[in-house]
């Protein structure tokens, strides 16, 4: 076997080891063996990355670059991502266990996110105000918010980076991208593409490391102006506390416990596929996993039978194999958490209709699992599983289904399956979630805002408005009168 890959940090255009000489190993979830090592940032490295990001904001090479030129750099980055999507996908699959079919396709698709924001770069406009004062010309302009700390988790790394980096660069910001210390290799590969695209040194740095040495110094750094965070609620609480040190504008995209409502008039095969996509897509490792399946009682048995039939044909295996549909989970801790939660569900009266156990093979494999729940108290209906576990619960009326769906501290995704157009509009409007899919699930686009309510976070990523979140509004007043300024003690 050849030498294991080793990844360095990318700071201010330079590839470097961490100042503290800390090195971590990355485990291949499909084999349980370490396959690569990576350098970890120390506080001094965070300082260097942020200092470079602050410096480049005043560097004419970036500061005075026209908005159209910034867009061209983003177009170049998009092309490079597409050209290297398969290679980055293989690295991400090896590092995180996600299916190559998904990582390669997702890497290629995020090129469109960068193209979308490339096109918006020279459409960030100010306005002339119809001011209520004579002899005054007043206008606004949008300026870059400054240094951005973009923090992404290990799942869907290319997508979750694009929704932050694309609008930030289009707006003219500089970015310190902090990759998760769990499976960071694809982000460090991505840094090579940023370098090749030709962005001035310091515009984007890519670092990784643990909380104490990397994440905490970054999120509380006095020169960080904005924090864009995706991760879990508990970590988010620390991020918010740290932002009190620098008053950085903060957006949070957190976890979820998303409901999928299936009504009696739904196309049941379509609903079964939607529930499978929402629970077993990405092996269940998705923040929008539709892990609470609410099914109208008179079609409950029929739909469960269809789901079970489809589950029997699911192919579990090597995530690099083209025909694999469910691969390993990223960490062994996820499998252990699922096992404990399933045990609590059984104790609460739930019926495990399919799966329910770790798969006896090397790696972090968990069998796709179907849980029939007698009531809303079951543990799998409350805990974010981050694995291939589907929990189903019957309901009788539309109002009951909506009440159950909304009885959660989360509010990220939701789904509705019905052929009644009026019901689709009525129910989707009442669901307390930032996203609602009707007769489909887990679809994304650079054009569509993405984000949640309550403990699923705040702020939106993607869409036109996201780029404005990376700007500040400056208002300029110009006195157009030839007369000198009047009484200085009276506000005009």
XYZ file of C-alpha atoms in Angstrom:
492
model
C 0.000 0.000 0.000
C 1.268 3.490 -0.882
C 1.879 6.309 1.525
C -1.242 7.822 3.063
C -2.193 11.286 1.835
C -1.401 14.199 4.109
C -3.295 17.486 3.869
C -1.926 20.868 4.906
C -3.785 24.059 5.796
C -4.287 26.712 3.115
C -3.634 30.147 4.636
C -3.054 33.359 2.691
C -2.228 31.461 -0.490
C 0.327 29.223 1.241
C 0.098 25.510 2.074
C 1.389 25.028 5.600
C 1.477 22.799 8.637
C -0.210 24.065 11.798
C 1.794 26.232 14.162
C 1.159 23.777 16.977
C 2.315 20.771 14.889
C -0.981 19.013 15.700
C -1.908 16.297 13.214
C -5.094 14.202 13.130
C -5.923 11.033 11.234
C -9.029 10.588 9.113
C -10.852 7.261 9.144
C -12.441 5.616 6.124
C -15.961 4.768 7.403
C -16.280 1.869 4.968
C -13.264 0.046 6.393
C -12.694 1.518 9.845
C -9.061 2.204 8.925
C -7.173 5.495 8.873
C -6.575 6.516 5.273
C -5.156 10.076 5.529
C -3.727 12.631 7.928
C -4.245 16.370 8.099
C -2.675 19.356 9.799
C -4.718 21.151 12.437
C -4.824 24.874 13.016
C -3.579 26.455 16.233
C -4.755 29.879 17.454
C -1.751 31.456 15.726
C -2.924 29.969 12.409
C -6.404 31.384 12.950
C -4.835 34.779 13.579
C -2.830 34.529 10.346
C -5.867 33.528 8.296
C -8.036 36.311 9.699
C -5.226 38.868 9.362
C -4.841 37.916 5.694
C -8.593 38.211 5.186
C -8.581 41.652 6.819
C -5.551 42.820 4.825
C -6.942 41.803 1.438
C -10.090 43.874 1.975
C -7.840 46.944 1.617
C -5.688 45.455 -1.136
C -6.481 47.080 -4.499
C -6.195 43.630 -6.106
C -9.467 42.675 -4.365
C -10.885 45.946 -3.061
C -10.834 47.650 -6.459
C -11.718 44.627 -8.539
C -14.946 45.381 -10.373
C -18.014 43.403 -9.484
C -18.013 41.947 -12.997
C -14.414 40.756 -12.548
C -15.363 39.087 -9.268
C -18.125 37.313 -11.136
C -15.637 36.042 -13.719
C -13.491 34.530 -10.976
C -16.563 32.734 -9.628
C -17.368 31.446 -13.120
C -13.807 30.117 -13.347
C -14.169 28.415 -9.968
C -17.445 26.828 -11.111
C -15.756 25.390 -14.196
C -12.915 23.958 -12.104
C -15.384 22.350 -9.710
C -17.204 20.634 -12.560
C -13.946 19.455 -14.108
C -12.787 17.959 -10.802
C -16.152 16.773 -9.443
C -15.388 13.076 -9.804
C -11.997 13.378 -8.087
C -13.373 15.482 -5.225
C -16.305 13.074 -4.942
C -13.962 10.102 -4.515
C -12.059 11.912 -1.766
C -15.292 12.878 0.003
C -16.631 9.331 -0.250
C -13.422 7.852 1.125
C -13.371 10.395 3.927
C -17.055 10.469 4.943
C -18.607 7.258 3.594
C -21.204 9.084 1.498
C -22.046 7.432 -1.816
C -19.804 8.378 -4.721
C -22.885 8.665 -6.906
C -24.077 11.483 -4.641
C -20.788 13.189 -3.785
C -19.646 13.422 -7.415
C -23.046 14.600 -8.655
C -23.397 17.092 -5.808
C -19.900 18.461 -6.394
C -20.725 19.000 -10.063
C -24.073 20.609 -9.285
C -22.668 23.134 -6.816
C -20.862 24.651 -9.774
C -24.261 26.131 -10.600
C -24.359 27.810 -7.179
C -21.141 29.635 -7.968
C -22.454 30.545 -11.432
C -25.653 31.875 -9.875
C -23.723 34.180 -7.554
C -21.252 35.036 -10.313
C -24.210 36.386 -12.245
C -25.424 38.356 -9.228
C -22.027 39.899 -8.465
C -22.605 42.950 -10.686
C -26.257 43.270 -9.786
C -25.760 44.298 -6.174
C -27.244 47.738 -6.415
C -27.818 50.757 -4.248
C -30.617 53.281 -4.664
C -31.276 56.992 -4.923
C -33.750 57.908 -2.202
C -36.725 60.235 -2.785
C -35.689 62.125 0.298
C -38.072 64.495 2.092
C -35.480 67.286 2.401
C -34.864 70.082 -0.137
C -31.406 70.499 -1.636
C -30.319 66.990 -0.630
C -29.148 64.156 -2.847
C -29.221 60.910 -0.841
C -28.209 57.497 -2.063
C -27.295 54.088 -0.695
C -24.630 51.623 -1.721
C -23.951 48.056 -0.700
C -20.469 47.387 0.647
C -18.883 44.044 1.617
C -19.634 43.174 5.223
C -15.970 42.253 5.738
C -14.265 39.109 7.022
C -16.497 36.045 7.017
C -15.963 32.915 9.126
C -17.718 30.108 7.230
C -18.074 26.915 9.278
C -19.265 23.764 7.542
C -19.895 20.221 8.844
C -18.666 17.034 7.201
C -21.921 16.126 5.449
C -22.731 17.826 2.109
C -19.529 19.838 2.363
C -19.382 21.153 -1.191
C -23.048 22.217 -1.105
C -22.887 23.829 2.331
C -19.698 25.663 1.367
C -21.180 26.969 -1.884
C -24.158 28.520 -0.095
C -21.735 30.587 2.002
C -18.696 31.145 -0.178
C -20.623 31.969 -3.358
C -22.568 34.981 -2.017
C -19.679 36.110 0.214
C -17.239 36.348 -2.698
C -19.841 37.885 -5.007
C -20.327 40.624 -2.406
C -16.567 41.256 -2.199
C -15.950 39.756 1.248
C -12.970 37.670 2.310
C -13.537 34.263 3.890
C -11.880 31.944 6.391
C -13.451 28.563 5.724
C -13.325 26.194 8.692
C -13.811 22.555 7.692
C -14.956 19.963 10.208
C -12.183 17.974 11.853
C -14.313 14.968 10.917
C -13.612 14.202 7.246
C -12.033 17.534 6.165
C -10.132 16.176 3.142
C -12.567 17.312 0.407
C -12.470 20.900 1.678
C -8.678 20.889 1.537
C -8.861 19.465 -1.997
C -11.339 22.227 -2.825
C -8.786 24.801 -1.630
C -6.596 23.772 -4.575
C -9.362 24.851 -6.934
C -9.706 28.209 -5.161
C -5.969 28.658 -5.644
C -6.165 27.645 -9.320
C -9.118 29.978 -9.997
C -6.862 32.969 -9.343
C -8.374 34.679 -6.314
C -5.874 37.068 -4.679
C -4.016 35.596 -1.735
C -5.942 35.983 1.499
C -9.397 36.185 -0.070
C -10.068 32.578 0.948
C -8.183 30.512 3.512
C -9.170 26.940 4.398
C -8.370 25.574 7.841
C -9.512 22.781 10.111
C -8.944 21.680 13.668
C -10.578 21.103 17.016
C -12.849 23.453 18.928
C -10.316 24.776 21.427
C -7.538 25.586 18.969
C -9.510 26.490 15.860
C -13.285 26.991 16.081
C -13.379 29.025 19.286
C -10.530 31.416 18.347
C -12.136 31.903 14.928
C -15.708 32.603 16.029
C -14.662 35.033 18.761
C -11.919 36.734 16.751
C -12.256 40.542 16.932
C -11.640 40.946 13.195
C -14.444 38.600 12.096
C -17.485 40.537 10.863
C -19.835 37.695 9.960
C -20.240 34.057 10.972
C -22.069 31.611 8.704
C -22.476 28.351 10.604
C -23.963 24.980 9.721
C -23.980 22.288 12.396
C -25.719 21.115 15.540
C -27.710 23.216 18.022
C -25.337 22.653 20.928
C -22.312 23.842 18.959
C -24.401 26.752 17.685
C -24.984 27.917 21.247
C -21.222 28.181 21.705
C -20.923 30.061 18.407
C -23.551 32.582 19.495
C -21.805 33.084 22.847
C -18.482 33.584 21.070
C -20.027 36.125 18.708
C -20.790 38.294 21.731
C -17.054 39.020 21.780
C -16.969 40.537 18.278
C -20.660 41.306 17.559
C -20.315 39.428 14.286
C -23.511 39.097 12.291
C -24.422 35.425 12.663
C -26.589 33.028 10.678
C -27.250 29.472 11.784
C -28.350 26.479 9.730
C -28.913 23.736 12.274
C -30.522 20.335 12.592
C -34.065 19.172 12.112
C -36.676 16.557 12.805
C -38.660 17.102 9.654
C -42.171 15.684 9.165
C -43.521 14.155 5.965
C -47.344 14.119 5.897
C -49.041 11.546 3.675
C -52.786 11.964 3.123
C -55.239 9.316 2.020
C -55.518 10.690 -1.518
C -51.750 10.635 -2.144
C -50.077 8.542 -4.820
C -48.777 5.903 -2.430
C -45.847 4.754 -4.569
C -44.717 8.367 -4.879
C -45.164 8.849 -1.136
C -43.169 5.675 -0.402
C -40.334 6.953 -2.603
C -40.511 10.347 -0.908
C -40.215 8.781 2.544
C -37.325 6.609 1.394
C -35.575 9.630 -0.154
C -36.159 11.639 3.015
C -34.822 8.953 5.335
C -32.346 6.824 3.414
C -30.942 9.359 0.950
C -27.335 10.106 1.978
C -27.781 7.124 4.338
C -29.988 9.388 6.453
C -27.123 11.814 7.115
C -29.026 14.940 6.165
C -30.230 17.922 8.185
C -33.534 17.844 6.266
C -34.118 14.111 6.764
C -37.876 13.524 6.825
C -37.567 11.235 9.794
C -41.128 11.688 11.089
C -43.475 10.021 8.642
C -47.094 10.926 9.480
C -49.564 8.787 7.533
C -53.352 8.987 7.428
C -54.635 5.915 9.221
C -56.770 4.405 6.457
C -53.735 4.099 4.130
C -51.151 3.401 6.828
C -50.902 -0.387 6.391
C -50.874 -0.192 2.595
C -48.105 2.419 2.549
C -45.986 0.616 5.142
C -46.200 -2.559 3.074
C -45.002 -0.703 -0.024
C -42.120 0.820 1.921
C -41.086 -2.590 3.283
C -41.114 -4.066 -0.208
C -38.871 -1.293 -1.492
C -36.543 -1.640 1.512
C -35.918 -5.290 0.727
C -34.301 -4.268 -2.525
C -31.956 -1.628 -1.061
C -28.324 -2.372 -1.862
C -25.946 -1.805 1.056
C -22.248 -1.821 0.331
C -19.071 -0.047 -0.712
C -19.882 3.664 -1.142
C -17.514 3.782 -4.132
C -19.539 1.114 -5.982
C -21.968 2.463 -8.573
C -24.883 0.262 -7.485
C -24.666 0.927 -3.734
C -27.674 2.788 -2.336
C -26.766 2.932 1.375
C -23.194 3.103 2.581
C -21.580 3.432 6.003
C -22.233 6.217 8.458
C -19.423 8.693 8.905
C -18.604 7.803 12.513
C -19.042 4.860 14.828
C -20.575 7.238 17.373
C -23.561 7.721 15.043
C -24.199 3.980 14.946
C -23.961 3.747 18.729
C -26.419 6.635 19.140
C -28.918 4.981 16.796
C -28.636 1.677 18.641
C -29.337 3.371 21.972
C -32.274 5.354 20.566
C -33.810 2.235 19.009
C -33.532 0.445 22.329
C -35.398 3.304 24.000
C -38.032 3.157 21.255
C -38.598 -0.543 21.826
C -38.934 0.077 25.548
C -41.543 2.733 24.762
C -43.670 0.311 22.770
C -42.416 0.898 19.216
C -42.315 -1.959 16.724
C -39.176 -2.384 14.621
C -40.653 -3.619 11.358
C -37.432 -3.736 9.380
C -33.721 -3.612 10.189
C -32.874 -2.236 13.592
C -29.299 -3.437 14.036
C -25.702 -2.731 13.137
C -24.512 -4.700 10.101
C -21.813 -7.241 10.885
C -19.053 -6.101 8.540
C -16.042 -3.774 8.758
C -16.942 -0.097 8.906
C -19.798 1.930 10.373
C -22.747 0.198 8.733
C -26.294 0.427 10.059
C -29.187 -1.482 8.498
C -31.984 0.663 7.029
C -34.618 0.616 9.741
C -38.385 1.075 9.851
C -40.003 1.942 13.186
C -43.784 1.847 13.708
C -44.677 4.212 16.536
C -47.840 3.910 18.649
C -47.731 7.554 19.772
C -45.623 10.711 19.747
C -43.607 9.770 22.840
C -41.300 7.367 20.983
C -37.621 8.320 21.143
C -36.984 8.010 17.402
C -39.617 10.688 16.766
C -37.757 13.166 18.964
C -34.057 12.511 18.418
C -32.222 13.571 15.269
C -30.902 10.192 14.141
C -28.499 11.168 11.346
C -28.746 7.653 10.012
C -31.086 5.401 7.966
C -34.008 5.247 10.404
C -37.614 5.953 9.361
C -40.265 6.412 12.047
C -43.933 6.200 11.060
C -46.985 7.338 13.010
C -50.678 7.227 11.963
C -53.055 10.199 12.146
C -56.775 10.657 11.516
C -57.432 14.279 10.548
C -55.631 17.107 8.791
C -55.612 19.257 11.920
C -54.158 16.394 13.951
C -51.393 15.835 11.397
C -50.445 19.525 11.413
C -50.443 19.634 15.205
C -48.131 16.606 15.409
C -45.872 17.983 12.683
C -45.490 21.303 14.496
C -44.955 19.754 17.947
C -41.161 19.997 17.754
C -38.517 22.579 18.642
C -37.156 22.223 15.094
C -38.474 23.685 11.859
C -36.202 23.061 8.884
C -37.834 20.821 6.272
C -41.289 19.333 5.744
C -43.131 17.336 3.136
C -46.748 16.903 2.058
C -48.075 14.157 -0.200
C -51.569 14.770 -1.515
C -53.318 15.136 -4.864
C -55.651 17.783 -3.447
C -54.212 21.141 -4.552
C -56.232 23.102 -1.998
C -54.962 20.866 0.796
C -51.383 21.196 -0.440
C -51.577 24.995 -0.158
C -53.494 24.920 3.101
C -51.230 22.466 4.908
C -47.928 23.807 3.598
C -48.915 27.287 4.805
C -49.565 26.009 8.325
C -46.421 23.919 8.741
C -43.798 25.667 10.865
C -40.802 24.956 8.682
C -38.550 26.985 6.447
C -38.938 24.544 3.542
C -41.943 22.548 2.369
C -41.800 20.014 -0.449
C -45.113 18.886 -1.945
C -45.212 15.489 -3.698
C -41.411 15.426 -3.740
C -38.605 15.660 -1.194
C -34.970 16.723 -0.777
C -34.754 18.976 -3.827
C -32.428 22.007 -3.777
C -31.476 24.857 -6.107
C -29.254 27.939 -5.960
C -32.387 29.953 -6.771
C -34.363 28.735 -3.719
C -33.671 30.010 -0.159
C -32.737 27.321 2.364
C -33.096 27.640 6.145
C -35.280 26.964 9.158
C -37.278 28.210 12.117
C -36.719 27.951 15.862
C -33.931 25.507 16.847
C -33.255 24.790 13.187
C -31.586 28.195 13.066
C -32.137 31.569 11.446
C -31.094 33.297 8.270
C -31.335 31.895 4.747
C -28.773 30.508 2.354
C -29.134 30.474 -1.463
C -31.436 32.732 -3.435
C -31.061 36.393 -4.360
C -31.390 37.809 -0.855
C -28.528 35.709 0.516
C -25.931 37.820 -1.287
C -27.299 40.951 0.419
C -26.653 39.307 3.803
C -22.942 39.657 3.032
C -23.200 43.420 2.560
C -23.698 46.512 4.692
C -25.761 49.465 3.528
C -24.035 52.849 3.458
C -26.181 55.976 3.162
C -24.576 59.083 1.668
C -26.081 62.604 2.001
C -24.935 65.363 -0.349
C -26.034 68.946 0.180
C -26.679 70.310 -3.315
C -27.384 73.884 -2.190
C -24.912 76.713 -2.767
C -25.909 78.165 0.585
C -23.748 77.393 3.629
C -25.034 75.005 6.263
C -27.531 76.732 8.571
C -28.018 76.615 12.371
C -25.704 73.815 13.647
C -27.892 73.256 16.707
C -30.960 72.134 14.777
C -31.193 68.702 13.226
C -32.100 69.081 9.586
